[in-house]
Each structure stands twice: as C-alpha cells, then as structure tokens.
Coordinates of N, CA and C in Angstrom, one line a residue:
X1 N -4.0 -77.5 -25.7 CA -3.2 -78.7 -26.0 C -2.6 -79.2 -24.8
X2 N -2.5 -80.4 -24.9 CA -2.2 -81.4 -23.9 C -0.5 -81.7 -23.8
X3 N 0.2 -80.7 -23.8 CA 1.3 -80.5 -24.3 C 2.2 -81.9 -24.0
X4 N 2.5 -82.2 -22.6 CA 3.2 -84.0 -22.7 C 2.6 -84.8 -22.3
X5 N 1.1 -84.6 -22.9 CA 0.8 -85.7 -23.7 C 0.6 -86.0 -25.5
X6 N 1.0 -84.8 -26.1 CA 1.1 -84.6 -27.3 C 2.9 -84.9 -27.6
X7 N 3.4 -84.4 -27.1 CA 5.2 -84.8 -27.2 C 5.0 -86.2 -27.0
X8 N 4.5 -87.4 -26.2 CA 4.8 -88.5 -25.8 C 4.3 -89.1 -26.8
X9 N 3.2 -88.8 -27.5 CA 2.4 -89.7 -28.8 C 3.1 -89.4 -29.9
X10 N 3.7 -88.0 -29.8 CA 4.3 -87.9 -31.8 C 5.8 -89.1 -31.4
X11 N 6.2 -89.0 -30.3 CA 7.2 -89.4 -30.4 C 7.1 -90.8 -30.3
X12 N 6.3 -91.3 -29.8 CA 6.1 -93.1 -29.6 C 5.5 -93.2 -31.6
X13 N 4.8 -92.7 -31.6 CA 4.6 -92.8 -33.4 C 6.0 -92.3 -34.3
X14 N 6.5 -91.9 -33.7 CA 8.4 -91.4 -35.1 C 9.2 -92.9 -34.1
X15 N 8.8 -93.5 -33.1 CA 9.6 -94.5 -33.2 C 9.8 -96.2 -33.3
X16 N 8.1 -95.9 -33.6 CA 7.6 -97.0 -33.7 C 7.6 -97.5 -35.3
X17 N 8.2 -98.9 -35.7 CA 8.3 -99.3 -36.8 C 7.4 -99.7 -37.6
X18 N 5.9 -99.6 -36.7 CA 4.8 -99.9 -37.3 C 3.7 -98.9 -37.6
X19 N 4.5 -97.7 -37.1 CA 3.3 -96.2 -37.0 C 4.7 -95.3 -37.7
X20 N 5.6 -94.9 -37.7 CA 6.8 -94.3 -38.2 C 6.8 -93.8 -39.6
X21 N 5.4 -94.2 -40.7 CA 5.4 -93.9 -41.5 C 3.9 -92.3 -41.5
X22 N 3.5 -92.7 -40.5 CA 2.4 -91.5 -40.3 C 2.9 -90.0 -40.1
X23 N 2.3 -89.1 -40.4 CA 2.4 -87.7 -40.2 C 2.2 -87.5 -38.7
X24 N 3.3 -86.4 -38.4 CA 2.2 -85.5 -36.7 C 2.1 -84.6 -36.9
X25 N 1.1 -84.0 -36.6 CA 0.4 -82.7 -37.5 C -0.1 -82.0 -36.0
X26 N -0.1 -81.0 -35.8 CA -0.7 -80.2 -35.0 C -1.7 -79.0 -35.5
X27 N -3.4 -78.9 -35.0 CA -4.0 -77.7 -35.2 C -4.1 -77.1 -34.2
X28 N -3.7 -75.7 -33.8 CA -3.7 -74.7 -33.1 C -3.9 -73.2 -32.8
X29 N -4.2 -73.0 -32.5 CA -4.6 -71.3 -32.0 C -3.2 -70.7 -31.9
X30 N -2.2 -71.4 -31.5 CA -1.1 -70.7 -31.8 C -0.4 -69.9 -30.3
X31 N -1.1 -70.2 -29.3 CA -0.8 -69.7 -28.4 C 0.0 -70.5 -27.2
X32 N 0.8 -71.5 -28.0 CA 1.6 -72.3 -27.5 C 3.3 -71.2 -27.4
X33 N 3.7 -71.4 -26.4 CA 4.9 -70.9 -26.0 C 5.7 -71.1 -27.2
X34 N 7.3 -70.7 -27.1 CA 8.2 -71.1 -28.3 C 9.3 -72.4 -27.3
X35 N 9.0 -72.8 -26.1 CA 9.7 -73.4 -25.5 C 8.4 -74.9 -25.7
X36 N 7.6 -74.6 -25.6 CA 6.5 -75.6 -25.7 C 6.9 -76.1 -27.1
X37 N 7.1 -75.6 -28.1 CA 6.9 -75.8 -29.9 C 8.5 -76.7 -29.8
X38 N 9.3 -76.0 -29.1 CA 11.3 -76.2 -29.2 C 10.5 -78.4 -29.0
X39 N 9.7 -78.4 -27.6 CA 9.9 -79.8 -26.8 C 9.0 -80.6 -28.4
X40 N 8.3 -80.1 -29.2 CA 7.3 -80.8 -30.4 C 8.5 -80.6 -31.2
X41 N 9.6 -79.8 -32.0 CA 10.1 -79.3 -32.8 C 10.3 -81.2 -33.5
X42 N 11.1 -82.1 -32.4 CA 11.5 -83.2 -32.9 C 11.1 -84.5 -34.2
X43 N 9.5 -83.5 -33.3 CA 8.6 -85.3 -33.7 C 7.3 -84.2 -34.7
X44 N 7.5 -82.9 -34.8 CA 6.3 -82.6 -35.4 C 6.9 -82.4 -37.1
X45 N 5.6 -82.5 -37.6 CA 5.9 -83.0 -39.2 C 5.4 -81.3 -39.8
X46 N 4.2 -81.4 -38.9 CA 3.9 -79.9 -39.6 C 2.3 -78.7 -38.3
X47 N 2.3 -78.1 -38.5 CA 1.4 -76.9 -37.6 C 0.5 -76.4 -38.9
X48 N -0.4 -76.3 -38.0 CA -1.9 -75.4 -38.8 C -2.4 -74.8 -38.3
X49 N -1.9 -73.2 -38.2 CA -2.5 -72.1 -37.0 C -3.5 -71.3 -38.0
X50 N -4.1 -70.8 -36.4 CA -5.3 -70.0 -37.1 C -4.9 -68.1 -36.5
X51 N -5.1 -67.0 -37.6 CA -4.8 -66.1 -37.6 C -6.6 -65.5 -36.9
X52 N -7.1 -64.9 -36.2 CA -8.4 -64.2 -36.5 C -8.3 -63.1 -36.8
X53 N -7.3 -62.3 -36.3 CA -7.3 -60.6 -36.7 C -5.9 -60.2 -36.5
X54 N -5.7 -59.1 -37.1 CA -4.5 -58.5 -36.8 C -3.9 -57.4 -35.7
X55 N -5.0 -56.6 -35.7 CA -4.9 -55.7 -34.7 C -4.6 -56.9 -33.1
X56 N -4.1 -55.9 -32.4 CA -4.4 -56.5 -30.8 C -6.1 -56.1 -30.4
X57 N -5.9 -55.2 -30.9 CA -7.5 -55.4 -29.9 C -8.3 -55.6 -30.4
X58 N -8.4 -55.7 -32.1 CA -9.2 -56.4 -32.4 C -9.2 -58.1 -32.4
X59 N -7.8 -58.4 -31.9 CA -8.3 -60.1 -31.6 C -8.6 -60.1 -30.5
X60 N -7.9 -59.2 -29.7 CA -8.4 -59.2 -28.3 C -10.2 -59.3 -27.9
X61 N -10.8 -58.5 -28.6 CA -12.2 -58.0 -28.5 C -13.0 -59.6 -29.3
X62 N -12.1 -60.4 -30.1 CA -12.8 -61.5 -30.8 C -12.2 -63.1 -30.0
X63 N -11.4 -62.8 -29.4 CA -11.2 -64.4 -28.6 C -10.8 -64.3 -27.6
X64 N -10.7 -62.5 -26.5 CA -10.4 -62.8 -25.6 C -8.7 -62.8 -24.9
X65 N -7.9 -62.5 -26.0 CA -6.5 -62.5 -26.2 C -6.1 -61.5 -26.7
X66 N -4.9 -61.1 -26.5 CA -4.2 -60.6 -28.2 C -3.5 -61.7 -28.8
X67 N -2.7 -61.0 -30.0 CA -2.2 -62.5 -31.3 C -0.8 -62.0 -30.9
X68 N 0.2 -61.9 -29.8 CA 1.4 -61.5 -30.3 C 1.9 -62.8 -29.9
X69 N 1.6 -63.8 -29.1 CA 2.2 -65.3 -29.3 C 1.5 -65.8 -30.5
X70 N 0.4 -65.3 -30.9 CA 0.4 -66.4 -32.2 C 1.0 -66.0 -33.4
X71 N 1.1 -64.9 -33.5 CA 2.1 -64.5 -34.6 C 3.7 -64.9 -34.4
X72 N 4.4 -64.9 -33.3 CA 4.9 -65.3 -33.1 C 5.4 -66.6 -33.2
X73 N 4.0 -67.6 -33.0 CA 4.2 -68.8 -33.3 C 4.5 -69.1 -35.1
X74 N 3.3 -68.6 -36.0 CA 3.9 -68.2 -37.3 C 5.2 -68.6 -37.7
X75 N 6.1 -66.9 -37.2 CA 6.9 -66.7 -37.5 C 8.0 -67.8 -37.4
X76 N 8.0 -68.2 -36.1 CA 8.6 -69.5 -35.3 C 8.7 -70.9 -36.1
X77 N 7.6 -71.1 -36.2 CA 7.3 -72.4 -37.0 C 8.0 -72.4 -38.9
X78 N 7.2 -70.9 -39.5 CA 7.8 -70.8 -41.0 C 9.6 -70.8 -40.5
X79 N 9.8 -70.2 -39.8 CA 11.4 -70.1 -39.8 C 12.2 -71.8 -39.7
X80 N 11.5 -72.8 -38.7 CA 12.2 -74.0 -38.9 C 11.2 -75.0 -39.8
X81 N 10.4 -74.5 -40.8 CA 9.6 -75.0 -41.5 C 9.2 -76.0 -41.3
X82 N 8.5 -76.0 -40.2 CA 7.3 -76.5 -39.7 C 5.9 -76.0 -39.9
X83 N 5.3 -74.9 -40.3 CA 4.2 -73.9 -40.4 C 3.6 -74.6 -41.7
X84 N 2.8 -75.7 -41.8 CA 2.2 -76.6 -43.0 C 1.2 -75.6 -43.8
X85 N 0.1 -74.2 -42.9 CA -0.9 -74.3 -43.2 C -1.0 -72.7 -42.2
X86 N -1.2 -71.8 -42.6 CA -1.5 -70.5 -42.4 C -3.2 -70.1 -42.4
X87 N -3.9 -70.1 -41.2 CA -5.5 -70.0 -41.4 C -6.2 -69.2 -41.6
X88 N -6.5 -67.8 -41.9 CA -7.1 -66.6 -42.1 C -8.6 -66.5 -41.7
X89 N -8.9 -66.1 -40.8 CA -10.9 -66.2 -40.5 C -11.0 -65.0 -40.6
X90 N -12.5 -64.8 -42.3 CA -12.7 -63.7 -42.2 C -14.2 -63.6 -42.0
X91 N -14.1 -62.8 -40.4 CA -15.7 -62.6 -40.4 C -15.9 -60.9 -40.6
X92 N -17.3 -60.6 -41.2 CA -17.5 -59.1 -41.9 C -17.7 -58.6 -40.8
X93 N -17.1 -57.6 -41.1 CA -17.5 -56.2 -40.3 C -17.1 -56.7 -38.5
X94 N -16.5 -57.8 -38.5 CA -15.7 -57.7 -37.5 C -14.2 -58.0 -37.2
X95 N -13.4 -59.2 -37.9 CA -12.3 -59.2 -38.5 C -11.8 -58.1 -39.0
X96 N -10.3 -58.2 -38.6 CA -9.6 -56.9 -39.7 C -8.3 -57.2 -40.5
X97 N -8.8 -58.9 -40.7 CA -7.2 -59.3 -41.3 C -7.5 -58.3 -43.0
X98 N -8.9 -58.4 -43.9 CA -9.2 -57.7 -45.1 C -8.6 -56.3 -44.9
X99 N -8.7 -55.1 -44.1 CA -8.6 -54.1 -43.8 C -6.7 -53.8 -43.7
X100 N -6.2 -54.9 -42.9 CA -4.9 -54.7 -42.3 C -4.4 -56.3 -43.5
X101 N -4.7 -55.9 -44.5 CA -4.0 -57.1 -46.0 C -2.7 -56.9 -46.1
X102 N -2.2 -55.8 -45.8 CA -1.0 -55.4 -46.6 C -0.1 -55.6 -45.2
X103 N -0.1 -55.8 -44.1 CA 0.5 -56.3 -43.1 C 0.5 -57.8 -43.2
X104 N -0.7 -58.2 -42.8 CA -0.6 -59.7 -42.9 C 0.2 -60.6 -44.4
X105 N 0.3 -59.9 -45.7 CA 0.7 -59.9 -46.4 C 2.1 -59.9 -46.1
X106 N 2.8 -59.2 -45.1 CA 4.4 -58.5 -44.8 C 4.7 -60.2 -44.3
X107 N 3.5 -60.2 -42.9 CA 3.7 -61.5 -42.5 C 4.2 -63.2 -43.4
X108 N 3.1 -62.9 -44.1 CA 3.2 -64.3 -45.3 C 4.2 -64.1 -45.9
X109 N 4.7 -63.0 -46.4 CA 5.6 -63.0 -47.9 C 7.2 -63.3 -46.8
X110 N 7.3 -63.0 -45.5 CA 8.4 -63.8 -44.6 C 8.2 -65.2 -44.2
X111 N 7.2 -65.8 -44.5 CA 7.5 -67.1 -44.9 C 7.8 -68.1 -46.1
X112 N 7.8 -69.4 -45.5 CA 8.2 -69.8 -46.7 C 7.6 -70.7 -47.8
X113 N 7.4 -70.2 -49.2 CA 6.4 -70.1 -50.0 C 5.5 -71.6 -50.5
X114 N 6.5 -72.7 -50.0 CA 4.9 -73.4 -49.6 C 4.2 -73.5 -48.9
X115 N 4.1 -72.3 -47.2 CA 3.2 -72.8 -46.4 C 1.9 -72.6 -47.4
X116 N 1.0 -73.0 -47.2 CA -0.7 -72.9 -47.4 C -1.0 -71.7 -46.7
X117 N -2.0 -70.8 -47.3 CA -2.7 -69.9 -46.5 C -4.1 -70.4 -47.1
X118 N -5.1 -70.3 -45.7 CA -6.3 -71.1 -45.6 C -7.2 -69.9 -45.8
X119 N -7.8 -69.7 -46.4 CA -9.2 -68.8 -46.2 C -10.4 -69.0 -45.3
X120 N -10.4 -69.0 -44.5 CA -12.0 -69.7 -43.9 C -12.7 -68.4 -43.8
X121 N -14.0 -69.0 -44.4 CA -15.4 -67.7 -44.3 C -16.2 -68.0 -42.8
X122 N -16.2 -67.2 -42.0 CA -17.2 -67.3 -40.7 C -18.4 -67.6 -41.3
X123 N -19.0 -68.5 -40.1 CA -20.3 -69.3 -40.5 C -20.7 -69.7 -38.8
X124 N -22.3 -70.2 -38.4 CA -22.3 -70.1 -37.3 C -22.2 -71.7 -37.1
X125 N -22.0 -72.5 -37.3 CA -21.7 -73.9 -36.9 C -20.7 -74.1 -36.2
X126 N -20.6 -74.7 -34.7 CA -20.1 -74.6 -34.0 C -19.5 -73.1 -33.2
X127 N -20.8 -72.9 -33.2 CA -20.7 -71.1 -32.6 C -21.5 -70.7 -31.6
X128 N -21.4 -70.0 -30.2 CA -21.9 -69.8 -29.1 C -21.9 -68.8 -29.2
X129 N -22.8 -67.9 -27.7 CA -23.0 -67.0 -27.3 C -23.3 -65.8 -29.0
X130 N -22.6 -64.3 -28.6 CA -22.7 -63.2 -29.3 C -22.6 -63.3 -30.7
X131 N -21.4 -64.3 -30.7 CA -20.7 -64.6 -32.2 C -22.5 -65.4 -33.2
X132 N -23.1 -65.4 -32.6 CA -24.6 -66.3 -33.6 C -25.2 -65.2 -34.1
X133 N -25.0 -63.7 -33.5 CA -25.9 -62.9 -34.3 C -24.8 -61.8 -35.2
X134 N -23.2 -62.3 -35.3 CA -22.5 -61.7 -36.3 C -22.8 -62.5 -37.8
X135 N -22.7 -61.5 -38.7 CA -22.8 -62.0 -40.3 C -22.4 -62.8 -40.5
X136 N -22.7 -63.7 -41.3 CA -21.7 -65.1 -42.3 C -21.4 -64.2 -43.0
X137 N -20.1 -64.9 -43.3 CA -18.8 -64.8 -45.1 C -19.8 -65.2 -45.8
X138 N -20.1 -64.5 -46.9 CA -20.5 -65.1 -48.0 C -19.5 -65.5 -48.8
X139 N -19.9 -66.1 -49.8 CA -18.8 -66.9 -50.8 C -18.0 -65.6 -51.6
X140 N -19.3 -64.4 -52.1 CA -18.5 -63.4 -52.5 C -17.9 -62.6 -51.7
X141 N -18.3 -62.5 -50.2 CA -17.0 -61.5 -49.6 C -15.9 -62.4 -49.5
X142 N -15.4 -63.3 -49.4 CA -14.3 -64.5 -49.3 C -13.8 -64.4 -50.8
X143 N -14.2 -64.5 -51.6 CA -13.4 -64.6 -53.0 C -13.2 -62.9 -53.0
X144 N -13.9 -61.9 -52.6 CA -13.4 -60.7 -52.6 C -11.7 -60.4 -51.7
X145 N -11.6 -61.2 -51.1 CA -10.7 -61.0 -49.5 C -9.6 -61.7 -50.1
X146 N -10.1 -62.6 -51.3 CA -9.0 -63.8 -51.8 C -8.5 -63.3 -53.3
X147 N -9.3 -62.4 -54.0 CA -8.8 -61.2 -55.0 C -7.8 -60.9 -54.4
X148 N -7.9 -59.7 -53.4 CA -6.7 -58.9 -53.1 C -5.7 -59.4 -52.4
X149 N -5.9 -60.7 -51.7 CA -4.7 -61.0 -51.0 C -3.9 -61.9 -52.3
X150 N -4.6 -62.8 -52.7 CA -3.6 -63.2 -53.8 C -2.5 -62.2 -55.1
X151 N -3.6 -60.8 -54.8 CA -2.4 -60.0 -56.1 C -0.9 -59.7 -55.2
X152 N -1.3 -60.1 -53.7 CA 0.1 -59.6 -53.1 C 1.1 -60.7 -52.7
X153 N 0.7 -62.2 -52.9 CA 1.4 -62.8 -52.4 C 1.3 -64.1 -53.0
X154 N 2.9 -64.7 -53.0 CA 2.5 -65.8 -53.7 C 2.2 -66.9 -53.0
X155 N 2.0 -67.5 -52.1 CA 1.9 -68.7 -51.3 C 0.4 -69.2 -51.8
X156 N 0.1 -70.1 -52.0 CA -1.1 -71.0 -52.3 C -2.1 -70.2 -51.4
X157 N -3.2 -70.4 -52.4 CA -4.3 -70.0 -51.0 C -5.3 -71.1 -51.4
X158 N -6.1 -71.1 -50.2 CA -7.2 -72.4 -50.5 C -8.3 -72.1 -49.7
X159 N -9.6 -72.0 -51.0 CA -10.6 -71.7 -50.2 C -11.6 -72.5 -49.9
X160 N -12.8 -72.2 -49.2 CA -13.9 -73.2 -49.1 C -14.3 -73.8 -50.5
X161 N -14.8 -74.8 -50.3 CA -15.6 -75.7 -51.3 C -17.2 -75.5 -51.2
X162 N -17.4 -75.4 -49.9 CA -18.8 -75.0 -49.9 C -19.0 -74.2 -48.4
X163 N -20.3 -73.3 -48.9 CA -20.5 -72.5 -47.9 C -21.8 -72.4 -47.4
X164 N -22.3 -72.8 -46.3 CA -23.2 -73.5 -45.6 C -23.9 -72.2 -44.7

C-alpha cells in the first residue's frame, strides 16, 4: 500500500462535499504498521485483512513472512472498530488456520461481533509459481472448515457462492 498516497485520497474524499458521502475501505495483508493504521485511523471507514495461517511458520513457509503484524493488525483495527471483514484462506493440506480453529477462534471471539469472517477456498486463479500444483478447496472441504468454526463462534461467516 501506497500509504500517503492512500491517507491523502481518503481524506480529500471525507472532505469533499461532493465525495463525503462514499465509504474508504481498505483491503490488506495486514502488514501495515500500527503507526501506519494510527495516520488512516481518521478517514478509514473500514479494513479487510486476510489471515493465511496461524502458525508462524506456517505463514512463513506460505507468503514468505510470519503473521505477527497481521494479527496484530486484527487485533488493532477490531479494538477501534475499524476491522469490517476478517479473511480466512483455506488451502488443504497446506493452511493450518482448520487444524489451529480453536486459536483463531480465541482470535475472533476478541473481536467485535459484527466483524465478517470471510471463508475463501484456495483456487489457482491468479496463482504463480509452486502454489499451481497445491490442491483446490473444494466446496466440501470449505463448508467442512465452516461446520466447525461456526459451532465456536458467533460472528457472521460468509462463504463462496461459487467455486471455480
């Protein structure tokens, strides 16, 4: 993210009498600082992060990072309720948000109960390199993943409509 150049558009849009009625929405990976989110806090309406895994090394081993700023960001954003939209990517047999439910569960149930939690099923459209020869979500492991997390938590969940 283009960070001031994103601060300079939400805020020319919250003060413009002809744009002032629009949303600023941010989608992110979440690996924006908490001083970066403080300078958006004013003008952002709402955030839509994406979770891949829970472990550190297993996000580490899937994008290259660990998740302890993006959980962080999470936490950050549900706390000044900003956090619109909670993402979940579950790909099989490589993700470990299904495995580590009852954590990420800890996560969600400390927020607050209308963010959205997103289900996305891994699929290879817009997908490079190694990630083309991991499995698709099928619709039934995804409604399997959305069984269990929903017996533990109440926040909306929302899943695909179709799976390609």
């Amino acid at each position: 993210m283009q960070l001031p150049f994103i601060v300079e558009l939400f805020k020319s849009i919250k003060q413009s009498t002809e744009l002032n009625h629009l949303t600023c929405f941010v989608d992110s990976n979440g690996y924006l600082a908490k001083d970066g989110w403080n300078k958006l806090l004013p003008y952002l309406d709402g955030a839509m992060i994406d979770l891949k895994a829970w472990s550190l090394e297993t996000h580490q081993w899937l994008v290259g990072r660990d998740n302890h700023r993006v959980i962080e960001s999470i936490k950050w954003l549900g706390k000044h309720k900003k956090l619109h939209e909670l993402r979940l990517l579950h790909i099989p047999n490589r993700s470990d948000l299904d495995q580590e439910i009852g954590q990420v569960a800890r996560l969600i149930y400390a927020l607050p109960k209308d963010v959205i939690v997103r289900l996305n099923a891994f699929q290879h459209h817009g997908v490079r390199g190694e990630a083309l020869s991991w499995p698709k979500c099928s619709q039934s492991q995804l409604e399997g993943f959305h069984r269990n997390l929903a017996a533990i938590i109440d926040n909306p969940i929302v899943t695909p409509s179709v799976y390609l």
